[in-house]
Coordinates of C-alpha atoms in Angstrom, one line a residue:
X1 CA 58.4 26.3 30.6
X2 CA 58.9 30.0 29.2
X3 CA 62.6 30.7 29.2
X4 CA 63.9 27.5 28.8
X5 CA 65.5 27.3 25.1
X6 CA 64.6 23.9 23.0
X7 CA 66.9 21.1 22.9
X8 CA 69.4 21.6 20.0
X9 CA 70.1 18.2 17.9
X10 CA 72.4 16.2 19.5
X11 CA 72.0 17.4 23.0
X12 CA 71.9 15.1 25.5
X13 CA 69.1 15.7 27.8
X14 CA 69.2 16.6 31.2
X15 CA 66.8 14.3 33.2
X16 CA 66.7 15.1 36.8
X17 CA 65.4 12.2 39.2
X18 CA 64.8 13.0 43.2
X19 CA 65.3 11.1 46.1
X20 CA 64.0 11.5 49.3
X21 CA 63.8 9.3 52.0
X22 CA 61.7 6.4 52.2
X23 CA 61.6 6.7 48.6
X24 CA 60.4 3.8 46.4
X25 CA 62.9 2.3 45.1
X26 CA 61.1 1.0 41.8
X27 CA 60.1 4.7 41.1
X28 CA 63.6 5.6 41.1
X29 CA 65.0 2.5 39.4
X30 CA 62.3 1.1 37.2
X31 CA 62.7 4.5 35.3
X32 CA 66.8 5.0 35.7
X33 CA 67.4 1.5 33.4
X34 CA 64.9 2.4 31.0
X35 CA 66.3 5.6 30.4
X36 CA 70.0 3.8 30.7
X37 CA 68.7 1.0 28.2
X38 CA 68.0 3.5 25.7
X39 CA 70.8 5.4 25.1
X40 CA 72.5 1.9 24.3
X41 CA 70.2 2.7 21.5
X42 CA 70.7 5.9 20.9
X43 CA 69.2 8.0 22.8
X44 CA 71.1 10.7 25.1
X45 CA 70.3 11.3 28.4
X46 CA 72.4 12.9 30.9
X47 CA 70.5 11.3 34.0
X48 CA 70.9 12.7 37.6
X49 CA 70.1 11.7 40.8
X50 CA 69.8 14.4 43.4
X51 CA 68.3 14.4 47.3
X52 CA 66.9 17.6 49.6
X53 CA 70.5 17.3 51.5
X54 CA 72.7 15.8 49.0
X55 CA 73.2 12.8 50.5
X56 CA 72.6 9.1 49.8
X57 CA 68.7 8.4 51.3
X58 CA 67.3 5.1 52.5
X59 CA 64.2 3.6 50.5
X60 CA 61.2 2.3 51.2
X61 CA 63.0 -1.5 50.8
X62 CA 66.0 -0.4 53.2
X63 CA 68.5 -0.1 50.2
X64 CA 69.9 3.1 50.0
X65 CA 70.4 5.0 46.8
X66 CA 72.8 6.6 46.0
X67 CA 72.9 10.5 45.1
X68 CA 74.7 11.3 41.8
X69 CA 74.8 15.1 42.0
X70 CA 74.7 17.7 43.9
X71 CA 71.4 20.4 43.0
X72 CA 74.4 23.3 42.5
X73 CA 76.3 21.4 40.0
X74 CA 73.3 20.9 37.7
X75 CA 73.2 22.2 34.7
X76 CA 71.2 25.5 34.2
X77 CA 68.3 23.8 31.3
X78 CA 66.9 20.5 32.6
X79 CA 64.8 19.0 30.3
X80 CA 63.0 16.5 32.5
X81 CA 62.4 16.3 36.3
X82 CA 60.7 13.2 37.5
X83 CA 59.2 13.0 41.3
X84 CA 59.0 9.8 42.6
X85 CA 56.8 8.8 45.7
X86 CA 56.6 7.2 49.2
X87 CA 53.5 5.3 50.7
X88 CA 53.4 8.0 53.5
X89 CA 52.8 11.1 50.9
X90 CA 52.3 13.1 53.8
X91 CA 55.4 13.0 55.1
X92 CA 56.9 13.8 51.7
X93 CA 54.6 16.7 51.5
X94 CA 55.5 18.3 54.9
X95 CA 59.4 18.5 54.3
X96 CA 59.9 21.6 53.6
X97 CA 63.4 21.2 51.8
X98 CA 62.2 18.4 49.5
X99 CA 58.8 20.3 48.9
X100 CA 61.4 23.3 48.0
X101 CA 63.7 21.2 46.2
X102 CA 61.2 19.6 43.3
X103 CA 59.8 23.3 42.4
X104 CA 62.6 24.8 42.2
X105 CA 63.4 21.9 39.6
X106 CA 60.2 22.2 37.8
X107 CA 60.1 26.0 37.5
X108 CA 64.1 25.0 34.7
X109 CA 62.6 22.1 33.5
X110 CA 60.6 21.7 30.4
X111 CA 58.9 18.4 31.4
X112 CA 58.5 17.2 34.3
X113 CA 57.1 13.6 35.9
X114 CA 56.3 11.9 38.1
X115 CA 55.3 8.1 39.4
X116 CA 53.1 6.7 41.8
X117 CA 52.3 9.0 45.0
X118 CA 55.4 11.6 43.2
X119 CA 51.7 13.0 42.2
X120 CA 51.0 14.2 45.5
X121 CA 53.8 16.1 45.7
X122 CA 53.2 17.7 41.9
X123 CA 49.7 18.7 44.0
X124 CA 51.1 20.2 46.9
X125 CA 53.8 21.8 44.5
X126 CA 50.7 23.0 42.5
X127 CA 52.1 21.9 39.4
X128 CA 48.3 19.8 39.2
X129 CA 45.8 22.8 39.4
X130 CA 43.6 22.6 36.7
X131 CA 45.5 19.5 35.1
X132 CA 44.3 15.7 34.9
X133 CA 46.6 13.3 36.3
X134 CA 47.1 10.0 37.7
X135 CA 48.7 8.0 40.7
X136 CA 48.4 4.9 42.1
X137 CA 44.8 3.5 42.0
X138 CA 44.6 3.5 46.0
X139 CA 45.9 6.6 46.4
X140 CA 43.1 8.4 44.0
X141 CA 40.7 9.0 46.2
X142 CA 43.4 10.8 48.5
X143 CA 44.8 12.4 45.5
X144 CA 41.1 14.0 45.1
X145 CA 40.0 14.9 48.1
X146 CA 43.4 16.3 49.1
X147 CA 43.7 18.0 46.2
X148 CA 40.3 19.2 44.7
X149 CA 42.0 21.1 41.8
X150 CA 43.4 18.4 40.4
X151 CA 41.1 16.3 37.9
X152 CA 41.9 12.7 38.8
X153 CA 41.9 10.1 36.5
X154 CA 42.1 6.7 38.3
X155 CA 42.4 4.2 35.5
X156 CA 44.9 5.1 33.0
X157 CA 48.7 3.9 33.8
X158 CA 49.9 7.4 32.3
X159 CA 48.5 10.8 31.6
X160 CA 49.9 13.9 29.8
X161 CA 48.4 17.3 30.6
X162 CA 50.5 20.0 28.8
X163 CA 54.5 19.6 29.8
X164 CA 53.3 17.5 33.2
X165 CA 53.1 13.5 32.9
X166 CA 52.1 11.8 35.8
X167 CA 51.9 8.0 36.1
X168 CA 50.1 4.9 38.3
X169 CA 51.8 2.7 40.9
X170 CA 55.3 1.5 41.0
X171 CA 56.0 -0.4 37.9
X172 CA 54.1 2.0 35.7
X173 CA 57.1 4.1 35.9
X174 CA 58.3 1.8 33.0
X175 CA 55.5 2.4 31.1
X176 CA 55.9 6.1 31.3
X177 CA 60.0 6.4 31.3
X178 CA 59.3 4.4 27.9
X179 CA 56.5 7.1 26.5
X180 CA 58.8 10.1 27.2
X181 CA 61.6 7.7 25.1
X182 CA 59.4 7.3 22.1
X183 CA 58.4 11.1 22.8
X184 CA 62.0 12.0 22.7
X185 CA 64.2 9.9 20.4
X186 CA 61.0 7.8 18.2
X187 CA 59.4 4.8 18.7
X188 CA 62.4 2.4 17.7
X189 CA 64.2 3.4 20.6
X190 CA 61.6 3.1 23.2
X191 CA 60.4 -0.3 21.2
X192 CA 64.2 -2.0 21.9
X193 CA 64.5 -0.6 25.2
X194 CA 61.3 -2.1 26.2
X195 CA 62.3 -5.7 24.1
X196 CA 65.4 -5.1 26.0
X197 CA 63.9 -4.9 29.3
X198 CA 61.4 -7.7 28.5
X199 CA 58.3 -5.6 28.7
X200 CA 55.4 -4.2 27.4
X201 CA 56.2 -1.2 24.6
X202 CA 52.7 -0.2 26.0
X203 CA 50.6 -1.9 28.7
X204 CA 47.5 -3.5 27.5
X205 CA 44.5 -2.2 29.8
X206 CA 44.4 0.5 32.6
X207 CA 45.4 0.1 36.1
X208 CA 42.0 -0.9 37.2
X209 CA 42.8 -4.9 36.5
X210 CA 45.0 -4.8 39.7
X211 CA 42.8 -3.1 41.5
X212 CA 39.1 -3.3 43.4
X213 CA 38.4 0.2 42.6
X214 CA 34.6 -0.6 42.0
X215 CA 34.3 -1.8 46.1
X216 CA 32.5 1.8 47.5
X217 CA 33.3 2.5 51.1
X218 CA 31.3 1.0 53.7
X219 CA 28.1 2.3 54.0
X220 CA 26.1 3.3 57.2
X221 CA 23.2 3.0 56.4
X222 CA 21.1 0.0 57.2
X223 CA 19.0 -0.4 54.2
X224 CA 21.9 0.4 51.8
X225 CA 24.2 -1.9 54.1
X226 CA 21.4 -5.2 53.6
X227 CA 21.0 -4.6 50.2
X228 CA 25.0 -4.7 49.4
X229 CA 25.0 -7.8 52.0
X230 CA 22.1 -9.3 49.7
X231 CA 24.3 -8.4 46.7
X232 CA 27.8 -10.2 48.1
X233 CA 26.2 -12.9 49.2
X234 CA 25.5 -14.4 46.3
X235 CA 26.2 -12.4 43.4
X236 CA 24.6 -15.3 40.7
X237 CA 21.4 -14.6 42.2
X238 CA 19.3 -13.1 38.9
X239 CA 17.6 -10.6 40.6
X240 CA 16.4 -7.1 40.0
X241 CA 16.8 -4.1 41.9
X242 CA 12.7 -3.9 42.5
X243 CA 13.0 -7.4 43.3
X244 CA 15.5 -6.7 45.7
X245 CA 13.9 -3.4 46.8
X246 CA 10.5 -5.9 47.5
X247 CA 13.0 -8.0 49.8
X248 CA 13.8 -5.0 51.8
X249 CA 10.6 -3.5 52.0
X250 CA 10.9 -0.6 50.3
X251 CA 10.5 0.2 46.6
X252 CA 13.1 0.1 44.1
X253 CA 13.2 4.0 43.2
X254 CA 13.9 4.8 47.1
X255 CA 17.1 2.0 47.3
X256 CA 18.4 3.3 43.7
X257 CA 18.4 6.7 45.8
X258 CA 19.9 5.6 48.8
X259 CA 22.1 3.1 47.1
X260 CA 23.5 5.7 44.6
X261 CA 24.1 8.4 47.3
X262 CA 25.9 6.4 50.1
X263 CA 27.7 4.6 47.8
X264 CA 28.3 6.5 44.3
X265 CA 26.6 4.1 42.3
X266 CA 23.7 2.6 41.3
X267 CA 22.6 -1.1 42.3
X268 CA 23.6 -2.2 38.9
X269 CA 27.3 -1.3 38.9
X270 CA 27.6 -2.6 42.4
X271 CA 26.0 -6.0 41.3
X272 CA 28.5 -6.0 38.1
X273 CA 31.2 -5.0 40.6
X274 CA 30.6 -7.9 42.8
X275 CA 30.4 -10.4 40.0
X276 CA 33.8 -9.5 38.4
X277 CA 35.3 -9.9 41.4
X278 CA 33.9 -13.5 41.8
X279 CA 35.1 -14.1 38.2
X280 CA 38.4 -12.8 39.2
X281 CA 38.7 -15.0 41.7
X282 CA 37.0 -18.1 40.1
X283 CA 39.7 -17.4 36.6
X284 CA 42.5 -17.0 38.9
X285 CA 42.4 -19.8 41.3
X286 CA 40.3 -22.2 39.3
X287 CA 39.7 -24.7 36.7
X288 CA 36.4 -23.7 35.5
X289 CA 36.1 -23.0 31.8
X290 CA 35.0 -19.3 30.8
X291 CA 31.6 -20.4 30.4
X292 CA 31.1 -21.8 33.3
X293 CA 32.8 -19.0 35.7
X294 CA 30.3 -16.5 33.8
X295 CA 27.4 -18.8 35.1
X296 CA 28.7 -18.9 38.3
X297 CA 30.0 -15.3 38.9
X298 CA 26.0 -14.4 38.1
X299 CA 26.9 -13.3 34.2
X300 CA 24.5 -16.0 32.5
X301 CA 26.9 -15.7 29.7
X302 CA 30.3 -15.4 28.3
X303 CA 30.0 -12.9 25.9
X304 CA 27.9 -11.0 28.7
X305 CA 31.1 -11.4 31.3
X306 CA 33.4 -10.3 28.5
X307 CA 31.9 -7.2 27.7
X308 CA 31.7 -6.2 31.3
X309 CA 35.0 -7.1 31.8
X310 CA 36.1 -5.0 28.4
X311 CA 34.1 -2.3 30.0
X312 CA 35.4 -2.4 33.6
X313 CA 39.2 -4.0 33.5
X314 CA 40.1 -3.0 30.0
X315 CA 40.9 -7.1 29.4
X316 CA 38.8 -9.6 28.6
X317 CA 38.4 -13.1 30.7
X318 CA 40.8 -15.1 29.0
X319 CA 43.2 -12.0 29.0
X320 CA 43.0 -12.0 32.6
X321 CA 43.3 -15.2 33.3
X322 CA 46.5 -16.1 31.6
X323 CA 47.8 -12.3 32.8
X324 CA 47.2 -13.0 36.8
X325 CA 46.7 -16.9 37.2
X326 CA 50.6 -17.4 37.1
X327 CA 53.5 -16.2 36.4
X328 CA 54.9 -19.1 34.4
X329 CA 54.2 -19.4 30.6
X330 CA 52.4 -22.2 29.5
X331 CA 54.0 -25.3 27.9
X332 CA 54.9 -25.2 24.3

């Protein structure tokens, strides 16, 4: 950031987008028309699209996008560089000219971005050190143990550390073109862009509602492994965990130990776990009334189920259940 001079009123600014191949096409593109949609209203950016090579790459999709600008023709200040991603961030982050190409971008530019798995390569670029940051909610875990200097933060569909904003999955590029919009040029911009575009001026909830990211890895252990079988199977079951313990022979202070270190959690949050993921299923597929999936899902309540859900999704039954049942509004 040092060196690079602010952005004088009225200056368009220089936003810097790569492509590489096997790119995601929605990081590139879900981004691109937002930024397009607000200077209708506005707004002044100067948008580029360069590649390692200079030449048009194929995407993840098999379209091919094409390059607007050669890296040597850019101009000198760039205000924003955003680094999309590809499911195979390893490959991304071997190639040497791509790897080359985003910091030499980042070291001009006074912000820079990225969207899903573009994270990764902010990490291997070690743009991340020391900052939080998000990707997509499966690619977390990688993100951490690839990465240990990097504080992840799996839920939120955005985060800003310092000049470096990093965003969840795919279509959370939206969410985030649109924050650096309102940072940029106010909140009317980004708010018609978004009405424009037909979505969310900001998400409600964290990425966690699309996800399963309370499941823990499989366990080896036997004991653990019966007691999360015990658990699945039927996740109504009001039980305790020195009931459950008594089941398994053992005492409950001994599974709470096991459970908690094979899995990262206690017996609790696995047992909540497991009964929003019934709900889930039972709010999204059935005709149940809220009360009566809570019952069912193990709750004993609906005020119960909604706090939980507040707590783990960020949503609340109902929320969810008109958000992921379908995609086709109601009748009037």
């Amino acid at each position: 950031m040092g060196g690079v001079a602010p952005v004088a009123p009225g200056t368009a600014r220089v936003v810097v987008i790569v492509a590489f191949d096997q790119v995601q096409l929605l990081d590139v593109s879900g981004p691109l028309e937002v930024l397009a949609t607000a200077n209708r209203y506005g707004a002044r950016y100067d948008v580029h699209v360069v590649s390692p090579a200079g030449l048009d790459v194929p995407t993840s999709c098999g379209l091919r996008i094409g390059v607007t600008t050669r890296t040597e023709q850019l101009p000198h200040n760039v205000h924003t560089v955003l680094v999309p991603g590809r499911r195979d961030w390893r490959r991304a982050t071997a190639d040497d000219a791509l790897m080359s190409l985003v910091s030499t971008l980042a070291a001009r530019a006074r912000r820079v971005a990225s969207v899903c798995a573009g994270a990764l390569l902010l990490a291997q670029a070690g743009l991340l050190d020391g900052r939080r940051a998000a990707t997509h909610w499966e690619l977390a875990p990688q993100l951490a143990a690839a990465f240990p200097r990097v504080r992840v933060a799996a839920d939120p569909v955005f985060v800003r550390d310092g000049h470096v904003v990093t965003s969840a999955g795919v279509t959370a590029g939206i969410d985030l073109a649109l924050a650096l919009v309102e940072e940029d040029y106010g909140a009317d911009i980004a708010r018609e862009a978004a009405r424009q575009l037909v979505v969310f001026m900001a998400r409600p909830g964290g990425q966690s509602q699309f996800s399963i990211r309370m499941t823990p890895q499989r366990t080896k252990h036997p004991l653990v492994r019966r007691a999360m079988d015990e658990i699945t199977a039927d996740p109504s079951l009001p039980r305790g965990i020195d009931a459950l313990a008594a089941e398994l022979d053992t005492s409950g202070r001994h599974l709470s130990r096991l459970f908690r270190q094979e899995t990262g959690m206690t017996p609790g949050q696995y047992v909540d776990a497991v009964r929003v993921e019934a709900a889930q299923a039972l709010l999204s597929s059935g005709t149940a009334s809220v009360e009566e999936v809570a019952q069912q899902a193990g709750f004993g309540s609906s005020e119960t189920m909604r706090r939980v859900f507040q707590h783990t999704l960020g949503v609340s039954p109902t929320v969810y259940r008109a958000r992921f049942r379908t995609t086709t509004a109601p009748p009037a």
